């Protein structure tokens, strides 16, 4: 049996951060990855790479990437102070986020980003997706002006390179199946390597192998009936193995086990994500649209907030509709503002030169009800309020249900376009209860389990009901680093 000081299960962002932090304490470290080299890296590889971390000035951003002085001065870099990050996280989670975990996440977010840069991660300003020219000046919005160079794929590649350089052993096609536990402490992992059973010994095991979003049976069991029908946006390897292994030895489940991050997603997207085309099915421009279901009715406030604060919960709303689909409808005025994925290939789209023509074409939608909904919506738009897509413009509707709070424009300029969407699940919120200072996993009576740590999507208690965009990767950085340091320190102390 091969033995290491620290064994990390998974090879996504959280696992890599855990492995790197543990290695830097002097521990010998190995990672077990269920996927092949080509498919490795988990959901982290699929991530667009936006990062939500607390910063108080452009000087903080300059600790992460080179921003020339004139650009630093002449740009509105938006803001995301510690207080603003708290406000956003608490508001979108309906004040259920764990106070200790959220404090660790928020207050260690910037230092963890700087640490990740030191580990080889490369960050750049997110000019393309999160900024606009307003009154002649570039202005960022949405509270995340920084993105990972090359997206999540680039992040995983860079951190993997560093891990290999630092002597972390990585075993691919090695699916962990159970913890080796003597009733008191965790001593290693049982796994299946290319179909053969193997065992690895360890003084500490860090589970960083994702949630259960790719397991239709668990989705139905914990998220509810209908969730087996959602498309999976990312990796097919996150089937709840780590959670099962931990629960089997008495680890404490924690957080919003019926909660999940799920978005409006190309209606006919494949069953799982495809790394090389991971952005194609995004349909995040819905705040500029009206969304219509099979009955021809609207069902959410599309403009309640920037998509960053609503997209993660609106997938569930689409899933609830008849047939699990909806259409996002735009006209020629809003079309130039749509994100680039809307003009890509493999897009379910219908066009009409009149609303009547579009209504007849819309597959599976009651045409009369659709036209009635559009007429009522058009009449309800407060057109006197100026439209501004770079701010919450308050250009809403009056007298219709549900209202549209911002960015309401009458659909009156042909051609009209409708994009078919379904629900794409990103990750699940339920996880394990951990010590926020060490990453150590607690048992059901809140006693720490010697030798067991967790990070990333496996940490329960941070996200409830909803999620502020860009927090997943940063959570992986923060809690991966905490677990790596915690496991490394415990190994050294023995
Ligand atoms: C399409 C998409 C876009 C996203 N965009 C963003 C974004 O822009 N910003 C952001 O912050 N977040 C984003 N996210 C969310 C973010 O990707 C995740 O929150 C984050 O990557 C989770 O990291 P993780 O390391 O916990 O899990 P993962 O990266 O999923 O890693 C889990 C690892 O465990 C492995 N594994 C699973 N089971 C086993 C087993 N039994 N044995 C061994 N290995 C196993 C998997 O193969 C994988 O390597 C996005 C997600 C998706 C799907």
XYZ file of C-alpha atoms and ligand atoms in Angstrom:
547
model
C 0.000 0.000 0.000
C 1.389 3.421 -0.950
C 1.345 5.867 1.935
C 1.485 9.681 1.990
C 1.220 12.254 4.733
C -1.766 13.886 3.061
C -4.105 12.353 0.503
C -6.383 14.693 -1.422
C -9.440 13.237 -3.146
C -10.279 15.153 -6.338
C -8.270 17.375 -8.625
C -10.398 20.485 -9.093
C -9.580 23.944 -7.812
C -10.262 23.192 -4.124
C -8.264 19.963 -4.225
C -5.306 21.622 -5.954
C -5.286 24.470 -3.435
C -5.466 21.959 -0.586
C -2.639 19.893 -2.069
C -0.430 22.948 -2.641
C -1.012 24.339 0.849
C -0.327 20.944 2.454
C 2.789 20.465 0.337
C 4.091 23.870 1.442
C 3.953 22.693 5.062
C 6.478 20.008 4.103
C 4.034 17.086 3.931
C 4.212 14.451 1.213
C 1.018 14.790 -0.809
C -0.882 12.690 -3.352
C -4.101 13.422 -5.228
C -6.629 10.843 -6.417
C -8.638 11.874 -9.471
C -11.554 9.759 -10.695
C -11.307 11.095 -14.249
C -8.690 10.492 -16.915
C -6.069 13.210 -17.522
C -8.204 14.583 -20.377
C -11.408 14.794 -18.316
C -9.769 15.720 -15.020
C -10.266 18.959 -13.143
C -13.938 18.741 -12.221
C -16.339 21.651 -12.462
C -13.413 23.973 -11.947
C -12.348 23.373 -15.550
C -15.778 24.481 -16.803
C -15.854 27.710 -14.837
C -15.935 30.981 -16.709
C -13.426 32.151 -14.132
C -15.057 35.191 -12.540
C -13.826 35.643 -8.968
C -15.741 37.408 -6.192
C -13.365 38.554 -3.484
C -13.289 41.540 -1.160
C -11.190 44.516 -2.248
C -11.172 48.103 -1.136
C -9.265 49.869 -3.899
C -7.594 49.416 -7.247
C -4.337 48.931 -5.318
C -5.770 45.632 -4.066
C -6.473 44.612 -7.664
C -2.918 45.522 -8.595
C -1.734 42.869 -6.144
C -3.353 40.330 -8.476
C -2.554 41.584 -11.937
C -0.596 44.278 -13.712
C -2.795 47.327 -14.241
C -0.932 50.313 -15.681
C -1.290 53.484 -13.570
C -3.254 55.496 -16.166
C -5.698 52.638 -16.621
C -5.968 52.256 -12.860
C -6.860 55.939 -12.533
C -9.162 56.309 -15.529
C -11.380 53.308 -14.878
C -14.270 52.893 -12.471
C -13.256 49.587 -10.859
C -16.598 49.130 -9.083
C -16.212 47.983 -5.479
C -16.581 44.917 -3.326
C -15.601 45.859 0.182
C -15.777 43.307 2.972
C -19.076 44.900 4.038
C -20.494 44.730 0.507
C -19.455 41.098 0.156
C -21.179 40.311 3.474
C -24.317 42.182 2.357
C -24.495 40.290 -0.928
C -23.827 36.857 0.539
C -26.241 37.306 3.431
C -28.965 38.842 1.229
C -28.903 36.167 -1.487
C -28.768 33.330 1.068
C -31.691 34.834 3.021
C -29.355 35.344 6.003
C -28.790 31.594 6.417
C -25.093 31.457 5.506
C -22.965 30.149 8.385
C -21.361 33.133 10.179
C -17.971 31.460 10.739
C -17.672 30.002 7.256
C -18.810 33.203 5.576
C -16.397 35.229 7.688
C -13.520 32.973 6.666
C -14.609 33.116 3.032
C -14.950 36.878 2.898
C -12.097 38.040 5.099
C -9.589 35.580 3.596
C -10.727 36.002 0.002
C -8.180 38.627 -1.078
C -5.223 37.016 0.688
C -6.182 33.657 -0.848
C -6.266 35.230 -4.313
C -2.800 36.682 -3.716
C -1.647 33.290 -2.448
C -3.102 31.598 -5.563
C -1.200 34.041 -7.756
C 1.926 32.949 -5.912
C 0.999 29.354 -6.760
C 0.871 30.128 -10.481
C -2.728 31.328 -11.029
C -2.934 34.213 -13.490
C -5.606 36.886 -13.161
C -6.666 39.618 -15.606
C -9.297 42.396 -15.642
C -12.669 41.151 -16.909
C -13.115 43.856 -19.547
C -15.196 41.763 -21.935
C -18.028 40.550 -19.761
C -18.210 42.861 -16.741
C -17.563 46.363 -17.990
C -19.094 48.942 -20.286
C -18.227 52.458 -21.439
C -20.470 54.854 -19.522
C -20.176 58.599 -20.232
C -16.847 58.025 -21.934
C -15.331 56.100 -19.012
C -14.875 52.349 -18.599
C -16.996 51.146 -15.725
C -17.040 47.687 -14.140
C -20.247 46.334 -12.631
C -21.340 43.220 -10.737
C -18.523 43.384 -8.141
C -16.004 41.152 -9.882
C -13.615 43.037 -12.121
C -11.058 40.205 -12.134
C -11.224 36.919 -14.007
C -8.850 33.962 -14.208
C -6.755 33.969 -17.330
C -8.013 31.104 -19.504
C -11.063 30.623 -17.253
C -11.304 27.662 -14.900
C -9.495 25.524 -17.457
C -6.492 27.871 -17.276
C -6.626 27.924 -13.481
C -6.592 24.125 -13.190
C -3.773 23.855 -15.752
C -1.638 26.448 -13.925
C -2.192 24.985 -10.462
C -1.591 21.449 -11.768
C 1.726 22.552 -13.230
C 2.785 23.980 -9.866
C 1.617 20.874 -7.986
C 3.654 18.639 -10.295
C 6.663 20.919 -9.941
C 6.393 20.758 -6.148
C 6.336 16.966 -6.177
C 2.642 16.256 -5.566
C 1.835 12.768 -6.941
C -1.338 12.644 -9.026
C -3.156 9.357 -9.683
C -5.679 9.615 -12.527
C -8.555 7.216 -13.217
C -8.516 6.483 -9.486
C -11.958 6.739 -7.961
C -12.026 6.873 -4.160
C -14.760 4.593 -2.867
C -14.375 4.450 0.936
C -12.370 5.849 3.806
C -10.078 3.542 5.730
C -11.234 4.186 9.291
C -10.348 2.312 12.431
C -13.354 3.619 14.321
C -11.305 6.474 15.710
C -9.261 8.051 12.936
C -9.121 8.121 9.150
C -6.041 6.288 7.896
C -6.414 6.304 4.153
C -8.695 5.643 1.230
C -9.942 2.621 -0.695
C -10.164 3.272 -4.396
C -10.719 1.717 -7.789
C -7.854 2.367 -10.161
C -8.572 1.549 -13.804
C -11.051 -1.052 -12.585
C -8.759 -2.617 -9.943
C -9.200 -2.178 -6.179
C -6.305 -0.334 -4.495
C -5.650 1.233 -1.122
C -3.691 4.328 -0.144
C -2.511 5.023 3.388
C -2.453 8.574 4.764
C -2.118 10.489 7.998
C -4.744 12.925 6.791
C -7.338 12.750 4.008
C -8.809 15.876 2.409
C -12.065 15.299 0.537
C -12.431 17.827 -2.285
C -14.382 15.754 -4.774
C -17.448 17.886 -5.387
C -21.156 17.581 -4.733
C -23.753 15.232 -6.228
C -24.972 17.314 -9.165
C -24.064 14.639 -11.725
C -26.022 11.905 -9.949
C -29.682 11.913 -11.139
C -30.772 9.529 -8.393
C -29.310 11.682 -5.604
C -30.691 14.823 -7.260
C -34.174 13.338 -7.168
C -33.625 12.121 -3.624
C -32.381 15.408 -2.161
C -33.467 18.192 -4.542
C -36.845 16.669 -5.340
C -38.831 15.059 -8.157
C -38.029 16.480 -11.581
C -34.382 17.204 -10.814
C -33.305 14.024 -12.586
C -34.333 15.907 -15.755
C -31.900 18.805 -15.332
C -28.889 19.036 -17.629
C -25.497 18.975 -15.901
C -23.413 22.040 -16.740
C -20.083 20.618 -15.727
C -18.248 17.401 -14.893
C -19.957 14.002 -14.935
C -17.703 12.777 -12.110
C -19.265 14.612 -9.171
C -21.728 11.936 -8.103
C -21.585 12.387 -4.333
C -18.810 9.852 -3.648
C -16.986 12.034 -1.121
C -20.176 12.862 0.743
C -21.157 9.190 0.900
C -17.699 8.123 2.110
C -17.795 10.700 4.893
C -21.416 10.107 5.922
C -20.673 6.365 6.066
C -18.241 6.958 8.950
C -20.538 9.332 10.795
C -19.589 12.757 9.371
C -22.088 15.518 9.958
C -24.179 16.672 6.986
C -24.618 20.431 6.923
C -26.248 23.163 4.897
C -28.952 23.356 2.268
C -29.175 19.730 1.068
C -32.223 20.468 -1.087
C -30.500 23.564 -2.517
C -28.490 23.928 -5.664
C -27.029 26.347 -8.143
C -28.980 25.959 -11.382
C -29.381 28.307 -14.333
C -31.266 28.889 -17.577
C -29.355 26.768 -20.057
C -29.617 25.955 -23.768
C -32.720 23.798 -24.094
C -31.061 21.052 -26.139
C -27.639 21.109 -24.473
C -25.955 17.716 -23.988
C -26.506 15.743 -20.770
C -23.151 16.909 -19.308
C -20.864 19.867 -19.913
C -18.194 19.838 -22.613
C -14.998 21.590 -21.508
C -14.039 22.895 -24.922
C -17.537 24.356 -25.443
C -18.391 25.024 -21.825
C -19.764 28.534 -22.459
C -21.920 27.783 -25.509
C -25.088 26.872 -23.574
C -24.970 30.025 -21.314
C -28.153 32.118 -21.605
C -27.402 34.843 -19.034
C -28.897 37.823 -20.894
C -32.419 37.075 -19.653
C -32.627 40.303 -17.538
C -33.086 42.064 -20.894
C -35.785 39.608 -21.991
C -39.175 38.446 -20.993
C -39.273 34.738 -20.203
C -42.319 32.833 -21.425
C -43.461 29.298 -20.557
C -45.544 26.731 -22.468
C -48.745 28.476 -21.333
C -47.457 31.709 -22.881
C -47.015 33.322 -19.459
C -44.172 35.053 -17.660
C -43.158 33.404 -14.396
C -40.265 35.392 -12.845
C -39.106 38.983 -12.468
C -36.417 38.753 -15.136
C -34.972 42.107 -14.114
C -35.044 41.670 -10.336
C -31.277 42.237 -10.246
C -28.121 41.761 -12.297
C -27.973 38.180 -13.527
C -25.084 37.661 -11.047
C -27.610 37.618 -8.220
C -30.540 35.765 -9.818
C -29.164 33.316 -12.377
C -28.307 30.633 -9.815
C -31.904 30.366 -8.599
C -33.798 30.879 -11.875
C -32.809 27.479 -13.293
C -35.102 25.943 -10.673
C -37.915 28.234 -11.850
C -37.473 26.996 -15.428
C -37.421 23.381 -14.225
C -40.825 23.932 -12.570
C -42.489 24.948 -15.856
C -44.481 22.516 -18.015
C -41.983 20.455 -20.025
C -39.038 22.025 -18.112
C -38.539 24.691 -20.762
C -39.046 28.393 -21.377
C -38.195 31.003 -24.004
C -36.263 34.233 -23.522
C -37.775 36.779 -25.896
C -35.917 39.851 -27.222
C -36.392 42.399 -29.985
C -33.951 44.137 -32.310
C -33.288 46.913 -29.772
C -31.895 44.639 -27.095
C -30.269 42.165 -29.479
C -26.926 44.075 -29.673
C -26.590 43.732 -25.880
C -26.878 39.950 -25.813
C -23.888 37.945 -24.661
C -21.949 36.339 -27.455
C -23.207 32.805 -26.775
C -26.575 33.821 -28.238
C -25.055 34.050 -31.686
C -23.101 30.801 -31.411
C -23.892 27.424 -32.880
C -26.286 24.892 -31.368
C -28.692 27.594 -30.254
C -32.428 26.872 -30.072
C -33.801 30.063 -31.590
C -36.946 31.236 -33.375
C -37.266 34.529 -35.251
C -40.310 36.445 -36.479
C -40.754 39.726 -38.320
C -43.914 40.224 -36.331
C -44.883 39.027 -32.884
C -47.690 37.014 -34.530
C -45.189 35.245 -36.766
C -42.971 34.485 -33.778
C -45.972 33.229 -31.789
C -46.849 30.726 -34.532
C -43.272 29.471 -34.698
C -42.669 29.039 -30.959
C -42.604 25.291 -30.435
C -44.792 24.170 -27.534
C -46.125 27.632 -26.555
C -49.780 28.729 -26.559
C -49.626 31.476 -29.254
C -52.694 33.438 -28.140
C -51.591 33.538 -24.531
C -48.089 34.551 -25.596
C -49.412 37.534 -27.596
C -51.672 38.587 -24.709
C -48.714 38.456 -22.308
C -46.538 40.578 -24.620
C -49.325 43.151 -25.131
C -49.857 43.503 -21.385
C -46.137 43.663 -20.712
C -45.523 46.305 -23.415
C -48.279 48.466 -21.969
C -46.864 48.128 -18.452
C -43.308 49.326 -19.169
C -42.425 52.666 -17.557
C -40.836 54.071 -20.705
C -40.180 57.473 -19.113
C -37.444 55.958 -16.929
C -34.220 55.889 -18.961
C -32.752 52.511 -19.847
C -29.217 51.758 -18.603
C -28.006 48.180 -18.720
C -24.849 48.945 -16.671
C -26.850 49.910 -13.552
C -30.029 48.816 -11.815
C -31.972 51.377 -13.829
C -35.388 51.037 -12.160
C -37.032 50.994 -15.576
C -39.712 48.527 -14.557
C -43.333 47.631 -15.162
C -46.498 48.650 -13.369
C -49.616 46.618 -12.828
C -48.525 43.200 -14.066
C -47.604 40.009 -12.230
C -44.824 39.121 -11.936
C -43.375 42.610 -12.286
C -40.160 43.320 -14.137
C -38.084 45.606 -11.909
C -35.224 46.773 -14.136
C -34.297 46.890 -17.806
C -37.882 46.643 -19.092
C -38.198 47.555 -22.769
C -41.365 47.091 -24.812
C -40.991 44.369 -27.429
C -41.798 46.563 -30.418
C -38.851 46.534 -32.811
C -38.631 43.649 -35.302
C -37.218 41.168 -35.839
C -38.242 39.398 -32.646
C -36.206 36.493 -31.310
C -36.924 33.725 -28.796
C -34.270 31.436 -27.307
C -35.261 28.066 -25.843
C -33.881 27.243 -22.398
C -34.111 24.487 -19.844
C -32.529 24.020 -16.415
C -28.775 23.416 -16.154
C -27.518 22.385 -12.715
C -24.091 23.668 -11.683
C -23.504 22.285 -8.208
C -25.293 21.262 -5.027
C -25.228 23.245 -1.768
C -25.453 20.410 0.786
C -22.155 19.303 2.262
C -20.250 18.433 5.406
C -19.851 20.404 8.611
C -16.248 21.549 8.974
C -14.126 23.532 11.389
C -13.707 26.908 9.651
C -10.137 27.295 10.965
C -8.715 23.905 10.011
C -11.117 22.370 7.490
C -11.477 19.325 9.747
C -14.757 17.444 9.339
C -17.050 17.093 12.366
C -19.053 14.008 13.235
C -22.782 14.170 13.868
C -22.149 15.131 17.491
C -19.820 17.935 16.397
C -16.598 16.173 17.457
C -13.764 16.558 14.930
C -12.968 13.324 13.064
C -9.195 12.817 13.381
C -7.543 12.722 9.976
C -10.513 13.928 7.909
C -10.778 17.318 6.149
C -12.989 18.755 3.394
C -12.953 21.661 0.946
C -14.747 23.190 -2.030
C -18.237 22.118 -3.026
C -18.129 19.546 -0.233
C -18.309 22.225 2.461
C -21.909 22.667 3.594
C -23.399 25.772 5.186
C -22.181 28.556 2.903
C -24.847 28.739 0.195
C -28.576 28.575 0.814
C -31.292 29.062 -1.853
C -29.083 31.219 -4.057
C -25.495 32.223 -4.725
C -23.619 35.391 -5.692
C -21.771 34.703 -8.959
C -18.032 34.135 -8.752
C -18.002 32.705 -5.233
C -17.447 29.008 -6.025
C -13.847 29.274 -7.138
C -12.941 31.683 -4.341
C -14.570 29.362 -1.819
C -12.389 26.563 -3.233
C -9.287 28.743 -2.827
C -10.084 29.769 0.725
C -11.257 26.427 2.103
C -8.779 24.404 0.042
C -5.967 26.446 1.530
C -7.445 26.163 5.032
C -7.807 22.370 4.746
C -4.309 21.967 3.284
C -2.776 24.041 6.062
C -4.911 22.272 8.680
C -3.991 18.781 7.486
C -0.325 19.726 7.039
C -0.110 21.184 10.546
C -1.786 18.122 12.094
C 0.624 15.775 10.319
C 3.615 17.804 11.492
C 2.347 17.907 15.065
C 2.376 14.083 15.342
C -20.296 25.866 -16.436
C -19.793 26.356 -15.110
C -19.348 27.663 -14.965
C -18.892 28.131 -13.735
N -18.389 29.400 -13.644
C -17.871 29.823 -12.467
C -17.217 31.089 -12.375
O -17.056 31.798 -13.365
N -16.753 31.471 -11.153
C -16.873 30.686 -10.040
O -16.450 31.090 -8.963
N -17.456 29.472 -10.112
C -17.944 29.017 -11.297
N -18.499 27.778 -11.373
C -18.585 26.967 -10.133
C -17.224 26.391 -9.830
O -16.730 25.765 -10.990
C -17.288 25.377 -8.701
O -17.921 25.934 -7.589
C -15.888 24.941 -8.293
O -15.118 24.664 -9.423
C -15.927 23.730 -7.409
O -14.606 23.323 -7.176
P -14.300 21.989 -6.405
O -12.835 21.836 -6.453
O -15.002 21.929 -5.122
O -14.993 20.834 -7.306
P -14.608 20.318 -8.741
O -13.827 21.294 -9.500
O -15.856 19.807 -9.373
O -13.625 19.113 -8.446
C -14.081 17.868 -7.971
C -13.034 16.848 -8.344
O -13.290 15.606 -7.704
C -13.149 14.553 -8.659
N -13.890 13.412 -8.122
C -15.221 13.253 -7.964
N -15.477 12.075 -7.356
C -14.284 11.492 -7.122
C -13.887 10.270 -6.509
N -14.768 9.401 -6.008
N -12.553 9.989 -6.421
C -11.613 10.847 -6.931
N -11.964 12.010 -7.521
C -13.269 12.329 -7.606
C -13.643 15.178 -9.929
O -13.241 14.461 -11.067
C -12.976 16.547 -9.822
O -11.639 16.485 -10.197
C -18.932 27.273 -12.604
C -19.353 25.954 -12.737
C -19.764 25.487 -13.981
C -20.172 24.051 -14.109
